[in-house]
JSON list of C-alpha atoms in Angstrom, two decimals:
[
{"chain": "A", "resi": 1, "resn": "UNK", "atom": "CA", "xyz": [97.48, 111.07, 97.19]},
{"chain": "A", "resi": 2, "resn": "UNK", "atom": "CA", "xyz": [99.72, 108.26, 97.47]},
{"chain": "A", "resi": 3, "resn": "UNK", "atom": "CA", "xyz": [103.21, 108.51, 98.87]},
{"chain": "A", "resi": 4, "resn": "UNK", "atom": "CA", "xyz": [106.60, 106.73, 98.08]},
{"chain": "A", "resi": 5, "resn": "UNK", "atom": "CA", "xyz": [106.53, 104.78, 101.33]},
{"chain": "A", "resi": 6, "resn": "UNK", "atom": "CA", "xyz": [103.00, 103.67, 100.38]},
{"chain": "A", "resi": 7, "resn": "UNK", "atom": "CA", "xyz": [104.01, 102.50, 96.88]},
{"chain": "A", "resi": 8, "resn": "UNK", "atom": "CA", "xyz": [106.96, 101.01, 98.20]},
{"chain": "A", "resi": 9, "resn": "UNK", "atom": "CA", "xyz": [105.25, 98.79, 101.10]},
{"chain": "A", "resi": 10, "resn": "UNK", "atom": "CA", "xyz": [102.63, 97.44, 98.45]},
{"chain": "A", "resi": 11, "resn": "UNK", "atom": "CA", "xyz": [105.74, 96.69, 96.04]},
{"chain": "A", "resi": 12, "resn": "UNK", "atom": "CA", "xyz": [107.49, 94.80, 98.94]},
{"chain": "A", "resi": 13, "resn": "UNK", "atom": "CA", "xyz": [104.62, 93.03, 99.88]},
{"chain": "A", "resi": 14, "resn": "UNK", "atom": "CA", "xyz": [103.96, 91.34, 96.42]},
{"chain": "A", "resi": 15, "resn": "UNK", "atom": "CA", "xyz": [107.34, 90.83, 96.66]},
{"chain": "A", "resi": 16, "resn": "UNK", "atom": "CA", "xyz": [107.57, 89.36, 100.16]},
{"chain": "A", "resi": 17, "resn": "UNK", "atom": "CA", "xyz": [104.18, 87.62, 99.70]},
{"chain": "A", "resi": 18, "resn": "UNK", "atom": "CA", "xyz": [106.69, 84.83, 97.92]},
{"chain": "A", "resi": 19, "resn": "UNK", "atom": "CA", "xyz": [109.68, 85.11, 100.26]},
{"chain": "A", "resi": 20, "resn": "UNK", "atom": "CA", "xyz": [111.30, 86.38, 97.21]},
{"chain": "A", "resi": 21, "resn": "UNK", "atom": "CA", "xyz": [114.31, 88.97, 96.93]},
{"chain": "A", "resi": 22, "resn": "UNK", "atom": "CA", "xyz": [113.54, 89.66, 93.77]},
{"chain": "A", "resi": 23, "resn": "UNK", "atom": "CA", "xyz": [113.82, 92.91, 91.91]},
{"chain": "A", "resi": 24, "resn": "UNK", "atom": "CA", "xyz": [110.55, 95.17, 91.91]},
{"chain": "A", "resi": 25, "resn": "UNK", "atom": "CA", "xyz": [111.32, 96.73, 88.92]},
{"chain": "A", "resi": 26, "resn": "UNK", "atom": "CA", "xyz": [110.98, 100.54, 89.85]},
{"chain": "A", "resi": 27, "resn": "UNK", "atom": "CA", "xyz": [113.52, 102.24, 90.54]},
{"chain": "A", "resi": 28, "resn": "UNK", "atom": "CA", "xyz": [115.37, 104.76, 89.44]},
{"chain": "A", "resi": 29, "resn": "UNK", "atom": "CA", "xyz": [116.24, 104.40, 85.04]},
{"chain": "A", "resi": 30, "resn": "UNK", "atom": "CA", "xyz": [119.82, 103.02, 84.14]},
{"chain": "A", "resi": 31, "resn": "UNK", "atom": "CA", "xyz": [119.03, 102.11, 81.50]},
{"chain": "A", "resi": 32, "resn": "UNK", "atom": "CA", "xyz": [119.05, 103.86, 78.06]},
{"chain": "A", "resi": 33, "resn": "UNK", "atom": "CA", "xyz": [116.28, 104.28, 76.64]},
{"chain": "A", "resi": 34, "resn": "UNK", "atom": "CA", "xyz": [115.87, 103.75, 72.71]},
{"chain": "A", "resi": 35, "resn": "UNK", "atom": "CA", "xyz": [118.16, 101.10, 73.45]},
{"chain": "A", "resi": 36, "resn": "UNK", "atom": "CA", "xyz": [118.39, 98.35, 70.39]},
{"chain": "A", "resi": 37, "resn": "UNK", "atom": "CA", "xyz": [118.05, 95.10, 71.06]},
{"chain": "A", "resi": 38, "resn": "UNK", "atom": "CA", "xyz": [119.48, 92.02, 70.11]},
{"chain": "A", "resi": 39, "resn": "UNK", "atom": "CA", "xyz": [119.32, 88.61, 69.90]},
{"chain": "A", "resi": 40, "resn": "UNK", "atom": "CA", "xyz": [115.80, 88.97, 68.17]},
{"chain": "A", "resi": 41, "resn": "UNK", "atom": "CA", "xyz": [115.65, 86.25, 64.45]},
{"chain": "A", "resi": 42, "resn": "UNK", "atom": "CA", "xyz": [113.11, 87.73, 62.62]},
{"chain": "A", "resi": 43, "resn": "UNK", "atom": "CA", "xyz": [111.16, 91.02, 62.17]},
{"chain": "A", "resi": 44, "resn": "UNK", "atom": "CA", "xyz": [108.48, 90.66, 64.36]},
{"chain": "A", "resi": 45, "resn": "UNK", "atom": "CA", "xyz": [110.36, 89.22, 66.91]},
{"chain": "A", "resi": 46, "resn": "UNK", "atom": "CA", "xyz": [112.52, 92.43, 66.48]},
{"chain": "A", "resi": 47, "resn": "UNK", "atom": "CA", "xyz": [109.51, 94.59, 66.87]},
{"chain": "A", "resi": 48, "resn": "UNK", "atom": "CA", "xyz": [108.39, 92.92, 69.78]},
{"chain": "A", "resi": 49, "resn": "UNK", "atom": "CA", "xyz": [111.15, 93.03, 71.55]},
{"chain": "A", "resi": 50, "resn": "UNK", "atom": "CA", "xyz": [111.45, 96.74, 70.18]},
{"chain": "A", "resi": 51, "resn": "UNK", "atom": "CA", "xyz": [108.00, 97.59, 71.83]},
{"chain": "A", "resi": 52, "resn": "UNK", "atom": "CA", "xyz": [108.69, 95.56, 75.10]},
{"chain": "A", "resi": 53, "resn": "UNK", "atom": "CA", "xyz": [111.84, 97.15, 75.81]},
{"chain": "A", "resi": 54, "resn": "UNK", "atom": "CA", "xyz": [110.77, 100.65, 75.33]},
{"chain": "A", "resi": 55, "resn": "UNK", "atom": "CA", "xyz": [107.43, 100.19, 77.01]},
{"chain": "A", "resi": 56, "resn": "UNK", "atom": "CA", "xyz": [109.78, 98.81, 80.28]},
{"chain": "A", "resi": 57, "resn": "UNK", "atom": "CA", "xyz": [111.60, 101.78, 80.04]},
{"chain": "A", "resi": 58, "resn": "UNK", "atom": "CA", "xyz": [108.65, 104.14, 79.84]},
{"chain": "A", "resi": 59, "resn": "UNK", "atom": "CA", "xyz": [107.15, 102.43, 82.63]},
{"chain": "A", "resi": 60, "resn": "UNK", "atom": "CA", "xyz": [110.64, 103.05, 85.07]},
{"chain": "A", "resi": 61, "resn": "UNK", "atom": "CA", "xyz": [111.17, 106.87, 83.30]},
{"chain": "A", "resi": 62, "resn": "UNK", "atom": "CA", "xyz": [107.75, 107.67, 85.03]},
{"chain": "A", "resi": 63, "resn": "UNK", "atom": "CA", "xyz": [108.05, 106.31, 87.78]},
{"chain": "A", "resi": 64, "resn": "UNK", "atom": "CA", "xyz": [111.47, 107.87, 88.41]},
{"chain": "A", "resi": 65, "resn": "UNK", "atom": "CA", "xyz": [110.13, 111.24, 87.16]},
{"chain": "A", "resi": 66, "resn": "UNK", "atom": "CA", "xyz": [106.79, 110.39, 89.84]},
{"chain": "A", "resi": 67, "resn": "UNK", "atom": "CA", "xyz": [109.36, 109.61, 92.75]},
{"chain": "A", "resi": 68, "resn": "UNK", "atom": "CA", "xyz": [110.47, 113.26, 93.94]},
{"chain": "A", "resi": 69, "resn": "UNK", "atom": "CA", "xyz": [106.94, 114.15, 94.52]},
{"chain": "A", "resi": 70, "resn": "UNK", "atom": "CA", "xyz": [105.93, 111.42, 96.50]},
{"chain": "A", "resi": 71, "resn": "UNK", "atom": "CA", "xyz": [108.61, 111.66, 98.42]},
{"chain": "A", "resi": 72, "resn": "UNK", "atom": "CA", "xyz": [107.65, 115.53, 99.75]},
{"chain": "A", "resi": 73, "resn": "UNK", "atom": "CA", "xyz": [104.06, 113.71, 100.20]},
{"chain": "A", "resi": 74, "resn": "UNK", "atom": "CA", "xyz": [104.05, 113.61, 103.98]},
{"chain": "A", "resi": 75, "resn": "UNK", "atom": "CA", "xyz": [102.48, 109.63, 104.83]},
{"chain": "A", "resi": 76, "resn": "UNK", "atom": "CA", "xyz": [100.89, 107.54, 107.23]},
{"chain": "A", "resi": 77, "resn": "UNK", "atom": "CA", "xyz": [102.42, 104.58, 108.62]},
{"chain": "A", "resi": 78, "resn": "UNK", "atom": "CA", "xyz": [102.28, 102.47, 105.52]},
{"chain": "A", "resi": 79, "resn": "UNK", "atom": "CA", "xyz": [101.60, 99.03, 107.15]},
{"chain": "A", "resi": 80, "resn": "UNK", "atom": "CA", "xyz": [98.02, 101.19, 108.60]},
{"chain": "A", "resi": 81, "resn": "UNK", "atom": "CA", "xyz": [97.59, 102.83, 105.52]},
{"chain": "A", "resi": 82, "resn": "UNK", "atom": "CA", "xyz": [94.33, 102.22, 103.73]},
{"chain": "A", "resi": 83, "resn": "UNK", "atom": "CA", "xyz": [94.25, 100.16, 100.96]},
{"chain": "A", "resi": 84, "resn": "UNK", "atom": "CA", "xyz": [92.30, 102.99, 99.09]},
{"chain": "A", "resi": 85, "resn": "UNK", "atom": "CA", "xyz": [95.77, 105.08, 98.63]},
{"chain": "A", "resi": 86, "resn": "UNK", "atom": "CA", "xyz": [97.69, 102.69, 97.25]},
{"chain": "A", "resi": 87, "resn": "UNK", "atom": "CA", "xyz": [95.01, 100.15, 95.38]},
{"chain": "A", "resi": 88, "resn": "UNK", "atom": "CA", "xyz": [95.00, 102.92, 92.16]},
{"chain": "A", "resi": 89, "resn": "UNK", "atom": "CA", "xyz": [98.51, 102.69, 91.78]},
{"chain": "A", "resi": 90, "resn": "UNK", "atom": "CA", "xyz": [98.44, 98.84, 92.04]},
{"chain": "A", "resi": 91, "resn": "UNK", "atom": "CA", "xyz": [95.50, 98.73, 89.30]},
{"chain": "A", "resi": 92, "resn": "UNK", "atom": "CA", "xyz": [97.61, 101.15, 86.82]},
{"chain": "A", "resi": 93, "resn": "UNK", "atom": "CA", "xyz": [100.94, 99.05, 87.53]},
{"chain": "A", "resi": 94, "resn": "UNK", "atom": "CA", "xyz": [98.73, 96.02, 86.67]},
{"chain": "A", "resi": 95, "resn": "UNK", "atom": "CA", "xyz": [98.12, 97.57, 83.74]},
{"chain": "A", "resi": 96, "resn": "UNK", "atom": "CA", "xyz": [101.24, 98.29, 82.93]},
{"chain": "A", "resi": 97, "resn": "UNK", "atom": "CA", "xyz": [102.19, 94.98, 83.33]},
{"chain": "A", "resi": 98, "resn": "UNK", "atom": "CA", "xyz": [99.15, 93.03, 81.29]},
{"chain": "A", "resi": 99, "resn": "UNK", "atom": "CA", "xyz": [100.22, 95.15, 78.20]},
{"chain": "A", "resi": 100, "resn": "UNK", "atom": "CA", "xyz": [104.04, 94.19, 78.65]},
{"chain": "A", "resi": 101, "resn": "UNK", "atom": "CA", "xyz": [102.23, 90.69, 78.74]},
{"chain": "A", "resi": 102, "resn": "UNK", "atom": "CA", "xyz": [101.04, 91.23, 75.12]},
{"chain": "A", "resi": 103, "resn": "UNK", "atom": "CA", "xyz": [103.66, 92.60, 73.73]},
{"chain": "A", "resi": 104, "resn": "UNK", "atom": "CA", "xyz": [107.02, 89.95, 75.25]},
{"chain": "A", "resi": 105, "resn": "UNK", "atom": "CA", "xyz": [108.91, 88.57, 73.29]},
{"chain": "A", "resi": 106, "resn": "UNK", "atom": "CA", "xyz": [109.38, 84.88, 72.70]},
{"chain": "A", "resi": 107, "resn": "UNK", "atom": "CA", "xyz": [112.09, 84.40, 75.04]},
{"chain": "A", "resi": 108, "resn": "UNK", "atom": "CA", "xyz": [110.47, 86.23, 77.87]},
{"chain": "A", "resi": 109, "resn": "UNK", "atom": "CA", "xyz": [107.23, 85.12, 77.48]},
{"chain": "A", "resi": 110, "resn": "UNK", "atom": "CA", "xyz": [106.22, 82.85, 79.99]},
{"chain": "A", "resi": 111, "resn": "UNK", "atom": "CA", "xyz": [108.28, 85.20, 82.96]},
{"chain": "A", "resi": 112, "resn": "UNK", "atom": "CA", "xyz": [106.44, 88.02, 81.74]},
{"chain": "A", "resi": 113, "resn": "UNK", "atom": "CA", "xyz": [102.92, 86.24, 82.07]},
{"chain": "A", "resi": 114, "resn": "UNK", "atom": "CA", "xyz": [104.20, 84.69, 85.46]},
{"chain": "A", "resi": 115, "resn": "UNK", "atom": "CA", "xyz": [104.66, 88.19, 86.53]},
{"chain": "A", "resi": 116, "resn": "UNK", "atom": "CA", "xyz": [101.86, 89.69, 85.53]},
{"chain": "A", "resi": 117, "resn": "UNK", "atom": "CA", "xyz": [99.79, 87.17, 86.40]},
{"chain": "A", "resi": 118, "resn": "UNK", "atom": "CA", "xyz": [101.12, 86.82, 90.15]},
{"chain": "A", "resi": 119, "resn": "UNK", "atom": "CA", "xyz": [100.61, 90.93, 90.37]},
{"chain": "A", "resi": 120, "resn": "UNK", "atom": "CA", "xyz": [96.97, 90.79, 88.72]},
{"chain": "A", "resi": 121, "resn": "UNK", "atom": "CA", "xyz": [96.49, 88.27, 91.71]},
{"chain": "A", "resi": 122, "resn": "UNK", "atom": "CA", "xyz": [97.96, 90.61, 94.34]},
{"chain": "A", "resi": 123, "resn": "UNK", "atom": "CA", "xyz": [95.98, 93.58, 93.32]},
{"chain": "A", "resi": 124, "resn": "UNK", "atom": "CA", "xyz": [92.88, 91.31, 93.68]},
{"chain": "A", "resi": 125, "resn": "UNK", "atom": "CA", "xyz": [93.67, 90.12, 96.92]},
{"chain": "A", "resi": 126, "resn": "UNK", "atom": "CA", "xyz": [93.06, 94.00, 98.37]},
{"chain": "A", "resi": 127, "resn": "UNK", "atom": "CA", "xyz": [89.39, 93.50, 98.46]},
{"chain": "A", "resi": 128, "resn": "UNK", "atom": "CA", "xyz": [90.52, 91.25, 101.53]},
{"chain": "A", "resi": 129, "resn": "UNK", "atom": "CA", "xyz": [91.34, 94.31, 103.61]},
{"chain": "A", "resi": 130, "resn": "UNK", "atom": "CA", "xyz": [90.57, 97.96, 104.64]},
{"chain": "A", "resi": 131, "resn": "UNK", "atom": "CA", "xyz": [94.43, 98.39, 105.76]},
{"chain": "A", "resi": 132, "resn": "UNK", "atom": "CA", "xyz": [97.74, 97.36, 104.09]},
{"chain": "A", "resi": 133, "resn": "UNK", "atom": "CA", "xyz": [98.70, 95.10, 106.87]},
{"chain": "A", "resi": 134, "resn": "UNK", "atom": "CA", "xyz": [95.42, 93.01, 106.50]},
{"chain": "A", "resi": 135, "resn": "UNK", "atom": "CA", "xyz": [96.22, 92.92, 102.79]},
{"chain": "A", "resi": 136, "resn": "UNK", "atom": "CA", "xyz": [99.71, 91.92, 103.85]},
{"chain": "A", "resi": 137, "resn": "UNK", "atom": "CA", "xyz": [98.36, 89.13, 106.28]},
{"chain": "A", "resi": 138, "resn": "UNK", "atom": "CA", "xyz": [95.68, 87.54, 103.83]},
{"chain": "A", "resi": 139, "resn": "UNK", "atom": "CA", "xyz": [98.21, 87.51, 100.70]},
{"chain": "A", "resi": 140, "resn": "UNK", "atom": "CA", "xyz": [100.90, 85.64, 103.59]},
{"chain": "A", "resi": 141, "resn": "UNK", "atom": "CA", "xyz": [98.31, 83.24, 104.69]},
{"chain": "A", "resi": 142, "resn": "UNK", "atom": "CA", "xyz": [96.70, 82.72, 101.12]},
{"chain": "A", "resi": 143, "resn": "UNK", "atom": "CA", "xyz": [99.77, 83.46, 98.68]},
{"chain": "A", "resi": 144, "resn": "UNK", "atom": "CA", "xyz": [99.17, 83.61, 95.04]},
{"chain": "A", "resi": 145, "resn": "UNK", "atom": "CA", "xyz": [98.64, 80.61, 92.29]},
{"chain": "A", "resi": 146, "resn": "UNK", "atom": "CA", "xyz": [102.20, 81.27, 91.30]},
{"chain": "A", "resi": 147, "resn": "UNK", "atom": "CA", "xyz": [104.64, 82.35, 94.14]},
{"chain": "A", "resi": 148, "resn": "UNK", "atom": "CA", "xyz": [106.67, 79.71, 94.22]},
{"chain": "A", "resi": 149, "resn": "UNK", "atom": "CA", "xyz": [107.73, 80.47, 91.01]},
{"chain": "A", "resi": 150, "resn": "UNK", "atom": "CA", "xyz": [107.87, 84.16, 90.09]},
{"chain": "A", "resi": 151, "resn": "UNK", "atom": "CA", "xyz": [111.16, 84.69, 91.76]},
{"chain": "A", "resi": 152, "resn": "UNK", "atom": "CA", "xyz": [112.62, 82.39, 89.07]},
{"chain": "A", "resi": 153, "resn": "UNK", "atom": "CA", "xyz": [110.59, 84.35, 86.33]},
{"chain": "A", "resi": 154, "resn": "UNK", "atom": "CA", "xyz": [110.87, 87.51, 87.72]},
{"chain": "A", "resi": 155, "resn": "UNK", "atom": "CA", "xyz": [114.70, 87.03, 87.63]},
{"chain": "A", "resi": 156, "resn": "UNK", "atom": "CA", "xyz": [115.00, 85.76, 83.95]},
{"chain": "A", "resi": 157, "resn": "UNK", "atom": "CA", "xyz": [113.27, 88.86, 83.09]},
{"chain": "A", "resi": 158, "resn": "UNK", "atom": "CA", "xyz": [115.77, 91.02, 84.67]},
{"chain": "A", "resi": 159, "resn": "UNK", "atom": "CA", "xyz": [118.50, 89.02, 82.86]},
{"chain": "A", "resi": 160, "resn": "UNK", "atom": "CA", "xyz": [116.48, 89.72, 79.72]},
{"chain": "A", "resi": 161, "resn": "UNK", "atom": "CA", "xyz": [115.97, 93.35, 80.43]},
{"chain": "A", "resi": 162, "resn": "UNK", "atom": "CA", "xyz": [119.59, 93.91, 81.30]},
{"chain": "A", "resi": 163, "resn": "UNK", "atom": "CA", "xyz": [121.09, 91.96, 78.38]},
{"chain": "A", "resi": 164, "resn": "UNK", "atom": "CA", "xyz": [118.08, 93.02, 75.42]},
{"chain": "A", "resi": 165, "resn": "UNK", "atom": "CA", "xyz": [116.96, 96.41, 77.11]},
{"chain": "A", "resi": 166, "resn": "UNK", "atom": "CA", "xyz": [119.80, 97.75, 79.02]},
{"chain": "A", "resi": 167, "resn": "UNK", "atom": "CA", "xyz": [117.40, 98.38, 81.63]},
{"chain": "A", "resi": 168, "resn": "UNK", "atom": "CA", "xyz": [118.68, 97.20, 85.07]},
{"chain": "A", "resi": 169, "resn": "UNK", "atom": "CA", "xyz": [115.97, 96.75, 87.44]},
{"chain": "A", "resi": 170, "resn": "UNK", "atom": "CA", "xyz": [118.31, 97.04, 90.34]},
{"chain": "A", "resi": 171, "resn": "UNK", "atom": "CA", "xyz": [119.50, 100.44, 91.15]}
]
């Protein structure tokens, strides 16, 4: 089973992998969900933006409801944690994130294909180690395609999510 501090060391190290301080994206809902967005011109851009807001929010609503029972999961030291634990998680994240990809809005586009794009390469880079700290050390010495630009893109989304969603991805 995979534990919080698991999770959380393979979320910081796609962050980190970028020197970024960037949100992750997972914690705890503050935003409403339903929530109606705005700013959207025409129909389908309404329903997009519709569908991408409330599949963001469905995505941090189980992940908040997953988070008190990982955190009674007892784990190892997640830097010598096998890859194995968290590597499921990281594929149904991906996931996650390639059908937000599909479904984004015009004005969020391009972040939201950044992001999921620098993430599908992060989750492929774990076939480069047994351990999370080999993972760690091979996505630090061979970073991904995009990394000196997600923090940019991965920050316009937050503004988008905040102002559209009313989903804050800080918490």
């Amino acid at each position: 089973m995979l534990a919080t501090p698991l999770l959380a060391a393979a979320l910081a190290l796609t962050i980190s992998a970028c020197g970024s301080s960037a949100p992750s994206g997972i914690s705890a809902p503050s935003g409403t969900a339903g929530a109606s967005p705005s700013g959207a011109t025409s129909a389908s851009g309404e329903a997009s933006a519709a569908q991408f807001c409330g599949t963001w929010q469905q995505f941090r609503t189980t992940l908040a409801e997953l988070k008190p029972i990982l955190d009674s999961i007892p784990a190892p030291s997640p830097s010598a944690a096998p890859t194995s634990l968290i590597l499921p998680t990281m594929q149904d994240i991906n996931n996650v994130f390639q059908q937000l990809d599909q479904v984004a809005p015009p004005a969020v586009s391009a972040d939201m294909d950044a992001l999921s794009s620098y993430w599908s390469q992060i989750v492929a880079d774990f076939q480069y180690g047994s351990t999370v700290a080999q993972v760690e050390a091979y996505i630090h010495a061979h970073p991904p395609t995009n990394a000196a630009t997600v923090s940019a893109s991965t920050q316009q989304l937050a503004d988008y999510l905040s102002t559209t969603c009313h989903i804050t991805m800080n918490s």
